[in-house]
Structure formats: structure tokens, C-alpha cells
mmCIF file of C-alpha atoms and ligand atoms in Angstrom:
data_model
loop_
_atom_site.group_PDB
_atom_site.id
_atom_site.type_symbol
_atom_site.label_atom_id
_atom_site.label_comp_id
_atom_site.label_asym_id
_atom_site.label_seq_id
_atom_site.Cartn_x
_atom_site.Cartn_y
_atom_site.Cartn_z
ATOM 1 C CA UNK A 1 0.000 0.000 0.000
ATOM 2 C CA UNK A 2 1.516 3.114 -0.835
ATOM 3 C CA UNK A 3 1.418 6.174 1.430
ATOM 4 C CA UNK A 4 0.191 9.565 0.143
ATOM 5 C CA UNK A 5 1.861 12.864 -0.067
ATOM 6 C CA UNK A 6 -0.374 15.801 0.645
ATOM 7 C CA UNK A 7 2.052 18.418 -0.248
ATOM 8 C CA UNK A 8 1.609 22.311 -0.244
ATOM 9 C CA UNK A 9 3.670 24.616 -2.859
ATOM 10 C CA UNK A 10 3.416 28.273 -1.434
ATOM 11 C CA UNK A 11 5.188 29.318 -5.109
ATOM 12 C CA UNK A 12 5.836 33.023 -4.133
ATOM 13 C CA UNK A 13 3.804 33.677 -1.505
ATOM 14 C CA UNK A 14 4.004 34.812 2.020
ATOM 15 C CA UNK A 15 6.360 36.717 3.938
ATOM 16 C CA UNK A 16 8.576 35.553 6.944
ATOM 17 C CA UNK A 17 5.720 37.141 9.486
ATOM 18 C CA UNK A 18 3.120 35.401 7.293
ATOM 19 C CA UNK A 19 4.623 32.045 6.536
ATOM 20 C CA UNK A 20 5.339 31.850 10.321
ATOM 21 C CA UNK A 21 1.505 32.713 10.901
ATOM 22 C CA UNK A 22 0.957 29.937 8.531
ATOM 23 C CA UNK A 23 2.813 27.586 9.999
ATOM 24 C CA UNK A 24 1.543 27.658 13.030
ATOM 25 C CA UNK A 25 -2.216 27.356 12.061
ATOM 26 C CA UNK A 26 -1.348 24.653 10.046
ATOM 27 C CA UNK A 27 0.518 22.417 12.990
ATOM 28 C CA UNK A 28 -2.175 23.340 15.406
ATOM 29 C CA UNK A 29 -5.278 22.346 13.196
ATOM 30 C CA UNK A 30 -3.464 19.288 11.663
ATOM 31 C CA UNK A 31 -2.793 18.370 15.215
ATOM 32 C CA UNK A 32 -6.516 18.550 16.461
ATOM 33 C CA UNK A 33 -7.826 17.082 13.000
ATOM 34 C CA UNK A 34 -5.729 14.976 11.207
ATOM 35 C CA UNK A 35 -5.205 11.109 12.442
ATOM 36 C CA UNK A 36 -5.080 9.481 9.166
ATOM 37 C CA UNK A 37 -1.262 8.855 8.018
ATOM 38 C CA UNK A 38 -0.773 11.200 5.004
ATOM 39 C CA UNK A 39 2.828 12.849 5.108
ATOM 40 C CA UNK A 40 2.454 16.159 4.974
ATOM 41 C CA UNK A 41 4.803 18.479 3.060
ATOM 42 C CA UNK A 42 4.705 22.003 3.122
ATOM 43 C CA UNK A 43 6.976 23.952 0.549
ATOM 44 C CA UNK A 44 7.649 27.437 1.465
ATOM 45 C CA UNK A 45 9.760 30.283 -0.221
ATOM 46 C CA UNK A 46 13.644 30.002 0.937
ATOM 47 C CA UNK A 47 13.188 32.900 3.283
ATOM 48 C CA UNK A 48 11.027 30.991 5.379
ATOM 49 C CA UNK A 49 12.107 28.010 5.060
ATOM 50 C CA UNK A 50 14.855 28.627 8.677
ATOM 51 C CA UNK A 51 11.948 30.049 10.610
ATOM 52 C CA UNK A 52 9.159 27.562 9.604
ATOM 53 C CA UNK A 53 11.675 24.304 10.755
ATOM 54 C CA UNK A 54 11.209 25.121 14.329
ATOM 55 C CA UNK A 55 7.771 25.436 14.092
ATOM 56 C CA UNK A 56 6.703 22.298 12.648
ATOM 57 C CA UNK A 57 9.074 20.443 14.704
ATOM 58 C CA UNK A 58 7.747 17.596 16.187
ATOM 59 C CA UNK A 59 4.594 17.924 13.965
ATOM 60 C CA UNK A 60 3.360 15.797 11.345
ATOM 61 C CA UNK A 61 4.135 18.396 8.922
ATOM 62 C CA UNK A 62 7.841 18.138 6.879
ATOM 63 C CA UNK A 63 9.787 20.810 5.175
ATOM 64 C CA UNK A 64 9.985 21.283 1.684
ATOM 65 C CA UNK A 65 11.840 23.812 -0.799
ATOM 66 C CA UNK A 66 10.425 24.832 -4.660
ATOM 67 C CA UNK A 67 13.756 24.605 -6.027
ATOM 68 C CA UNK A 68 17.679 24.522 -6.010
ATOM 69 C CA UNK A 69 20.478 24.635 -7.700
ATOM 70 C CA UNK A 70 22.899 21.490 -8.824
ATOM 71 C CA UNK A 71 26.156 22.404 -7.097
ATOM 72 C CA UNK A 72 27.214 22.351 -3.855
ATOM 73 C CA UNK A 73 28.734 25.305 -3.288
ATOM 74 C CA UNK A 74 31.168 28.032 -4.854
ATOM 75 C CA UNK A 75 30.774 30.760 -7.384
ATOM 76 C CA UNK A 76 27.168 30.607 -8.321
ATOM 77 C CA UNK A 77 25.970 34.219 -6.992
ATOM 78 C CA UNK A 78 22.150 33.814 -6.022
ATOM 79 C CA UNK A 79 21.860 30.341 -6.431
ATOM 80 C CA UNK A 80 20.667 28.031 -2.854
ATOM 81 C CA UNK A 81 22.566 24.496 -2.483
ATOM 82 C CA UNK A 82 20.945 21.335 -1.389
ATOM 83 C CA UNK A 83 23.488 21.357 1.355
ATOM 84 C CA UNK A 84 22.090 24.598 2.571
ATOM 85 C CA UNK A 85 18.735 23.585 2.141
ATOM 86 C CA UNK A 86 19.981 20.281 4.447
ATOM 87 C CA UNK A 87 21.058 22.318 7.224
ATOM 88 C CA UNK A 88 18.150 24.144 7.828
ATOM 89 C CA UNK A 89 15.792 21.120 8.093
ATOM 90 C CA UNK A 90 14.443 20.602 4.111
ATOM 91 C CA UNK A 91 13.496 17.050 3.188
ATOM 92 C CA UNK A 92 11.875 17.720 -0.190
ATOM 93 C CA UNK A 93 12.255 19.995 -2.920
ATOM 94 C CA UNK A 94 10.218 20.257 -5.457
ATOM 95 C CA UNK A 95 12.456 19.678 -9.265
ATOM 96 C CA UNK A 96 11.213 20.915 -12.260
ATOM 97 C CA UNK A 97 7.835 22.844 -11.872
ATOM 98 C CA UNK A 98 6.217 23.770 -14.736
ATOM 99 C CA UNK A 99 6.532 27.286 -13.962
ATOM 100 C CA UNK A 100 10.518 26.705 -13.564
ATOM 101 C CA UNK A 101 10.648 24.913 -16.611
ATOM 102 C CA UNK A 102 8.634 27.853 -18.479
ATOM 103 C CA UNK A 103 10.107 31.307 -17.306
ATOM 104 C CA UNK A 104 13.410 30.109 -16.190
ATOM 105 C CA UNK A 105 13.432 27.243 -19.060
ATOM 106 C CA UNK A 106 14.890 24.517 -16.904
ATOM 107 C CA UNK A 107 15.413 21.319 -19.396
ATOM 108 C CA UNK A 108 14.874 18.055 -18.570
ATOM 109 C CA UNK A 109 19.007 17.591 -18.988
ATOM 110 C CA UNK A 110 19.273 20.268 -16.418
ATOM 111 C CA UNK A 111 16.417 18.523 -14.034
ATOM 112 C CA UNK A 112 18.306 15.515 -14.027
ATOM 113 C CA UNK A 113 21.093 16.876 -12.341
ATOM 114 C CA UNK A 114 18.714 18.731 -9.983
ATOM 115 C CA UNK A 115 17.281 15.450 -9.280
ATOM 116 C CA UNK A 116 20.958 13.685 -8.602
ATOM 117 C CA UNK A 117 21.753 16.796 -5.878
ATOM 118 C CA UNK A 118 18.736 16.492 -3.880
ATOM 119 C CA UNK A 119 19.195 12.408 -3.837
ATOM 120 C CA UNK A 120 22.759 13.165 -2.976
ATOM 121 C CA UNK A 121 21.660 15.090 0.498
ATOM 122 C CA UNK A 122 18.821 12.267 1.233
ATOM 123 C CA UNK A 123 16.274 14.114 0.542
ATOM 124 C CA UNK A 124 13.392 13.564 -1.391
ATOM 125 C CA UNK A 125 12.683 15.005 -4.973
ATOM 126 C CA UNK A 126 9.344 15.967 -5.951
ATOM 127 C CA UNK A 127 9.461 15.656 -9.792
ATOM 128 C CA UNK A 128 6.987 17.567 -11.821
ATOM 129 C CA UNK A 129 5.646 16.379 -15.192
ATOM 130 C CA UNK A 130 3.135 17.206 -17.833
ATOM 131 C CA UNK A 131 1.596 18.528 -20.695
ATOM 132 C CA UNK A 132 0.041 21.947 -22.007
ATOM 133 C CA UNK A 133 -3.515 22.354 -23.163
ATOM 134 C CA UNK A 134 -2.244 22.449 -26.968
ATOM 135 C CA UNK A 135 -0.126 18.938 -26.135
ATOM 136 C CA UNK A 136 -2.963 17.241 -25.160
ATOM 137 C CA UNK A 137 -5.277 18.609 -28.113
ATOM 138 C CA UNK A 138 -2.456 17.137 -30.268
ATOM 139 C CA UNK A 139 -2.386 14.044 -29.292
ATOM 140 C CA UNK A 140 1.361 14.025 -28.404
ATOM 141 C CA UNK A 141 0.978 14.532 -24.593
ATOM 142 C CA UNK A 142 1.514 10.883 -23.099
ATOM 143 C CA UNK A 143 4.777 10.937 -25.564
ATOM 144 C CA UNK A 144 5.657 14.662 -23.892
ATOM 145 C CA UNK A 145 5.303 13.621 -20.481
ATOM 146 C CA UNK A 146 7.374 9.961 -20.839
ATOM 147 C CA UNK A 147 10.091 11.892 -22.585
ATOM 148 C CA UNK A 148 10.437 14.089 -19.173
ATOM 149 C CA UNK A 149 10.575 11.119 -16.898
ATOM 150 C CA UNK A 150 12.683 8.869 -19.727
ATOM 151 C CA UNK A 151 15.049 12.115 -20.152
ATOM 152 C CA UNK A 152 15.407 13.148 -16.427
ATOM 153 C CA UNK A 153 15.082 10.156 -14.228
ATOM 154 C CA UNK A 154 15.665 7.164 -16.228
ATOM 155 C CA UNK A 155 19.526 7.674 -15.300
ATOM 156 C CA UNK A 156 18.674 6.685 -11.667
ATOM 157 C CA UNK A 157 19.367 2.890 -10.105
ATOM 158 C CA UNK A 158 16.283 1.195 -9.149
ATOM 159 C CA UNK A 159 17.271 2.137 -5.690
ATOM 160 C CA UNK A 160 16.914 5.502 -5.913
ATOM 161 C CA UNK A 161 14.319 5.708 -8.620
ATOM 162 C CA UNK A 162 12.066 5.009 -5.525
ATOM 163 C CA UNK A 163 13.388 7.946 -3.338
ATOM 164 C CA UNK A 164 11.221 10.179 -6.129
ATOM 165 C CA UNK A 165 7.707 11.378 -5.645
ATOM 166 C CA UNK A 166 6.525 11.913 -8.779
ATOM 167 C CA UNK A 167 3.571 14.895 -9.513
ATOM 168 C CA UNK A 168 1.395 14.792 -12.229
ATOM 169 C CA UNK A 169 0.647 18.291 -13.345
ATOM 170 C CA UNK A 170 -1.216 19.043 -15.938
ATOM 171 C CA UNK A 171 -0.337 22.445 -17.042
ATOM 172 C CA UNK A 172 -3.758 23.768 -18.297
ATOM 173 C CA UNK A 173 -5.086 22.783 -14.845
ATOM 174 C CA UNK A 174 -2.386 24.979 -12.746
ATOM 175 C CA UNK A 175 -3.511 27.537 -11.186
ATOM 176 C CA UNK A 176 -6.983 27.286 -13.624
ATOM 177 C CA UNK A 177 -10.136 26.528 -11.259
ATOM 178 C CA UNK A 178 -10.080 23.816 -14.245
ATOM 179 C CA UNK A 179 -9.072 20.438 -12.731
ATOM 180 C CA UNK A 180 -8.368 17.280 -14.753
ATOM 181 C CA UNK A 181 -11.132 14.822 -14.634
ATOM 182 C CA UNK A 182 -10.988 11.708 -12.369
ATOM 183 C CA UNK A 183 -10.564 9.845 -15.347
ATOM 184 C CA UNK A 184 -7.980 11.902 -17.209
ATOM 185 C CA UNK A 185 -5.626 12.041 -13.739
ATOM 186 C CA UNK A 186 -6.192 8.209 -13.292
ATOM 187 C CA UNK A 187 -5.348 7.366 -17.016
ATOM 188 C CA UNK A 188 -2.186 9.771 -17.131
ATOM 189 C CA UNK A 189 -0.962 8.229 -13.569
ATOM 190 C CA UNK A 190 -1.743 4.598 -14.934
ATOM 191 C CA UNK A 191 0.258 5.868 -18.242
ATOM 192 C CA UNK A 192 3.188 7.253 -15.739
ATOM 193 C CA UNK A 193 3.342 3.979 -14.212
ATOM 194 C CA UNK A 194 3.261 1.789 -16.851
ATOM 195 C CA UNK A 195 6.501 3.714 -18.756
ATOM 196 C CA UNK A 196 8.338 3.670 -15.299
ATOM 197 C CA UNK A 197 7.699 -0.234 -15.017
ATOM 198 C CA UNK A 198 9.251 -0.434 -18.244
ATOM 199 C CA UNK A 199 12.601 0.583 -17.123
ATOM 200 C CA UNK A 200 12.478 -0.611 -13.805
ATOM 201 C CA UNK A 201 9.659 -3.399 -13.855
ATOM 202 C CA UNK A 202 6.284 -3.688 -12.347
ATOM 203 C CA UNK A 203 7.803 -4.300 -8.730
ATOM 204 C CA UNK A 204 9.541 -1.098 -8.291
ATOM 205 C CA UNK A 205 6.575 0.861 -10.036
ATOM 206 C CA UNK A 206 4.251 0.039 -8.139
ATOM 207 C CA UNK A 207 5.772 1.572 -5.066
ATOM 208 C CA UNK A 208 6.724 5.134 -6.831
ATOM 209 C CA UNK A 209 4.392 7.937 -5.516
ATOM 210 C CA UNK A 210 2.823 10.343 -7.888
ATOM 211 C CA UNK A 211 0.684 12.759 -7.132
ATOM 212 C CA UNK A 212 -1.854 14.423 -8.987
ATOM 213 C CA UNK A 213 -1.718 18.661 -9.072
ATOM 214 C CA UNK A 214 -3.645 21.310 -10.871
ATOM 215 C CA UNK A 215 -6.556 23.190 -9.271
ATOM 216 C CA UNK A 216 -6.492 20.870 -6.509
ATOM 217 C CA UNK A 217 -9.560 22.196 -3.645
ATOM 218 C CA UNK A 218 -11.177 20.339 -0.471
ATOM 219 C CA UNK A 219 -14.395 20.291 -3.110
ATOM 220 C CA UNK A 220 -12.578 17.610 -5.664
ATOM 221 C CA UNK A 221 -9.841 16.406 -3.446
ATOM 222 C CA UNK A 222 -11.814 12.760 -2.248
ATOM 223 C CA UNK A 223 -12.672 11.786 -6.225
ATOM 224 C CA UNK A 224 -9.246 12.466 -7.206
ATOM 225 C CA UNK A 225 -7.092 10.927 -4.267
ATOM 226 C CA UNK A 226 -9.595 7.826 -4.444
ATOM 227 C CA UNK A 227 -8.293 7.144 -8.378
ATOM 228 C CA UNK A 228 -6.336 3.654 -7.749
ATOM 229 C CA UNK A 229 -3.207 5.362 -8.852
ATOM 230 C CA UNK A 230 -3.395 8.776 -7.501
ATOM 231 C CA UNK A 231 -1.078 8.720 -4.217
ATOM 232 C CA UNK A 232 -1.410 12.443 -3.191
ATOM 233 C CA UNK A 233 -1.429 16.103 -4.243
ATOM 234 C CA UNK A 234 0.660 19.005 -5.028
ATOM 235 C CA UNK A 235 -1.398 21.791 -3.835
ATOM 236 C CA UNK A 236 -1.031 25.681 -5.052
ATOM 237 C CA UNK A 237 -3.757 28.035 -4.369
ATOM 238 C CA UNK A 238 -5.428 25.752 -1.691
ATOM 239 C CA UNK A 239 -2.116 25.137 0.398
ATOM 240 C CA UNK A 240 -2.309 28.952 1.173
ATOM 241 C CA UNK A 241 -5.395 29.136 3.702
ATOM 242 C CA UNK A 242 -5.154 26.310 6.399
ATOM 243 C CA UNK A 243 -8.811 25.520 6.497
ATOM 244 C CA UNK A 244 -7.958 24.458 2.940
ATOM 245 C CA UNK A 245 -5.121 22.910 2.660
ATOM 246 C CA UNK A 246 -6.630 20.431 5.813
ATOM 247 C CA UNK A 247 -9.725 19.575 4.550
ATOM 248 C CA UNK A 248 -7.816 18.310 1.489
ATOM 249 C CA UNK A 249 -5.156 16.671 4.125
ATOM 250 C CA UNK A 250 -8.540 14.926 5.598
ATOM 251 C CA UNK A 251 -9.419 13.050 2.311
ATOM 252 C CA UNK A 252 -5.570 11.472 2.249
HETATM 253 P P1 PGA B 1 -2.687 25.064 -8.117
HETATM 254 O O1 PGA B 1 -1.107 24.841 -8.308
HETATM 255 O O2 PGA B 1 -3.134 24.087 -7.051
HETATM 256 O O3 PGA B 1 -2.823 26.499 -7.691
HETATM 257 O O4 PGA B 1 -3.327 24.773 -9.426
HETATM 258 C C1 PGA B 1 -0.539 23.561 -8.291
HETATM 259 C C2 PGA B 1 0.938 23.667 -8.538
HETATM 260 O O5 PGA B 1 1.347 24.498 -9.362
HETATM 261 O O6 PGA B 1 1.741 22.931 -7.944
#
């Protein structure tokens, strides 16, 4: 049985003062409400990330960061390390959002070496795939999305091809009110499956994680993380209120 990964992607949102406000809510409502086993990730900007560790300490609630960069260290002015992120508590970073991928053109060649420095620090990689609306009215989208798993994490051993969460995000549905339908999700993380199990054989796919994210709300969360293959969500918009963000938590 696989677990499921409620995780929250602030993007670029909230201040120290209100991620810390945040934070709190969230570890005192989880705390009251939550007693299924769901990890729970939340991914906040790097300013916050320091601040936020203490809070959730002890909590259900684990740290995640929205990027980083593929060295360790040195002369990379304004880049952040996955040694930094380390030391102040991280233990997953989210690789290759579609935003990323779009305004700062991040390429799957790139991503793979994102996805080797995050592994490196034992942390966990949440890898983000998936198609635009003009992809899918194409017909090429289940070819664009294997091509960014085949091209960024087919290098890994079947050891540490399990150490990634996978998210399914369809890019038309980010950020859209529009959400993919329970049967488009469960057909593109059946699809996801199926191309990882040929690499690395039905075994070892059927333990990878993937989560489903795009418009994500408490109002479609239970259809979508019932789908067979759906093993959590990457949350935007709704990871920003903590009534939210919970009430999608609850149907984990
Ligand atoms: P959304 O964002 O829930 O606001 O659609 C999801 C994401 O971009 O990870």
C-alpha cells in the first residue's frame, strides 16, 4: 500500500511574518484534525524556510523547498545548495515545476542533475511532469510527459528511482479553477506507471508515488485521491489558507 503525499507549494507567496503565521495554524489544526497517516509536506519560499523548521518540529508536517540549484557550493551568486537547504531542516524539494521549466526554461538535462543533488543530500525530490492544453489537443501529450521522466530520471538505479515522488501536473489545470477529470488524472498516472515499469519493472513501479496537481480544492480532493493510482497532491492556491489545505489533508 503506498502512502500519500499531501504536499503544499506556497510558489511566491508569504512573507517571513506570514509564513510563520501559517505555519503555526497549520501544525495546530493538523494536530486537532488529522489522524489518518498522510505525510504532509509544506513547501515554502527560501526565506522561510529557517523560521518555519522550528515550528513544525515535532509535527506531522515536513519541510519542503520549490527549487535549487545542482552544485554544492562556490561561485554561483544567487543560487541556494541542497546542502544549505539540508542544514536548515528541508526534506523535499520540489524539481522541475512547470513554472521553472517555463520562465526560467529549466530542461529536462538540467532537471536531471537537480534530481541527482537532492538524492545526494537524502532528501526527497518531488518531480513535476506534464503537458500543455495544446499537447494534449495534439495528441502528443503521453509521448511529452514519458520523454520528461525517460530524459530526467531514467539515469537513476532502481534504488533511488524510488526515493522520487513523482507529480502529475497538468499544465492547463495549474492555477486554472479547471481540474483534470478523475478519469484523465487516473489514465495519465496509470500511463506514468506503466513507462516507469518499463525501465524498472512492475515491482519497483508500483511503489513510486505520484501525485496528482492542478486546481487541486477540499471540493474535488476525495474523487481524485480515491483514483487507484493517484497517491497524493501538489497543492497551489489551496495550500495557502489552512482551512484548505486540511480539509484536502482529511481526504488522504
Ligand atoms: P494550483 O497549483 O493548485 O494552484 O493549481 C498547483 C501547482 O502548481 O503545484
Amino acid at each position: 500500500m503506498r502512502k500519500k503525499v499531501i504536499a503544499g507549494n506556497w510558489k511566491m507567496n508569504k512573507n517571513l511574518e506570514e509564513s510563520q503565521k501559517l505555519a503555526t495554524e497549520l501544525v495546530n489544526i493538523i494536530k486537532d484534525e488529522i489522524n489518518n497517516n498522510a505525510q504532509i509536506v509544506i513547501c515554502a519560499p527560501f526565506t522561510s524556510l529557517y523560521a518555519i523548521s522550528s515550528i513544525i518540529k515535532g509535527s506531522k508536517i515536513a519541510l519542503g523547498a520549490q527549487n535549487c540549484y545542482t552544485k554544492n557550493s562556490g561561485a554561483y551568486t544567487g543560487e541556494i545548495s541542497t546542502e544549505m537547504l539540508k542544514s536548515v531542516g528541508v526534506s523535499y524539494v520540489i524539481i522541475g515545476h512547470s513554472e521553472r521549466r517555463e520562465y526560467f526554461t529549466e530542461s529536462n538535462a538540467f532537471l536531471a542533475e537537480k534530481i541527482n543533488a537532492v538524492l545526494a543530500h537524502d532528501m526527497t525530490p518531488i518531480f513535476c511532469c506534464g503537458e500543455t492544453l495544446s499537447q494534449r489537443e495534439q495528441g502528443i501529450h503521453i509521448d511529452f510527459v514519458n520523454a520528461q521522466l525517460s530524459e530526467s530520471l531514467f539515469h537513476l538505479s532502481d534504488s533511488d528511482i524510488q526515493k522520487v515522488v513523482i507529480a502529475y501536473e497538468p499544465i492547463w489545470a495549474i492555477g486554472t479553477g479547471v481540474t483534470a477529470s478523475t478519469a484523465q488524472a487516473q489514465e495519465m498516472h496509470e500511463l506514468i506507471r506503466k513507462h516507469i515499469a518499463s525501465k524498472y519493472g512492475n515491482d519497483i513501479a508500483e511503489k513510486i508515488i505520484i501525485q496528482y496537481g492542478g486546481s487541486m480544492k477540499p471540493e474535488n480532493a476525495k474523487e481524485l485521491l480515491s483514483c487507484k493510482d493517484v497517491d497524493g497532491g501538489l497543492i497551489g492556491g489551496a495550500s495557502l489558507k489552512a482551512r484548505d489545505f486540511v480539509d484536502i489533508i482529511k481526504n488522504a
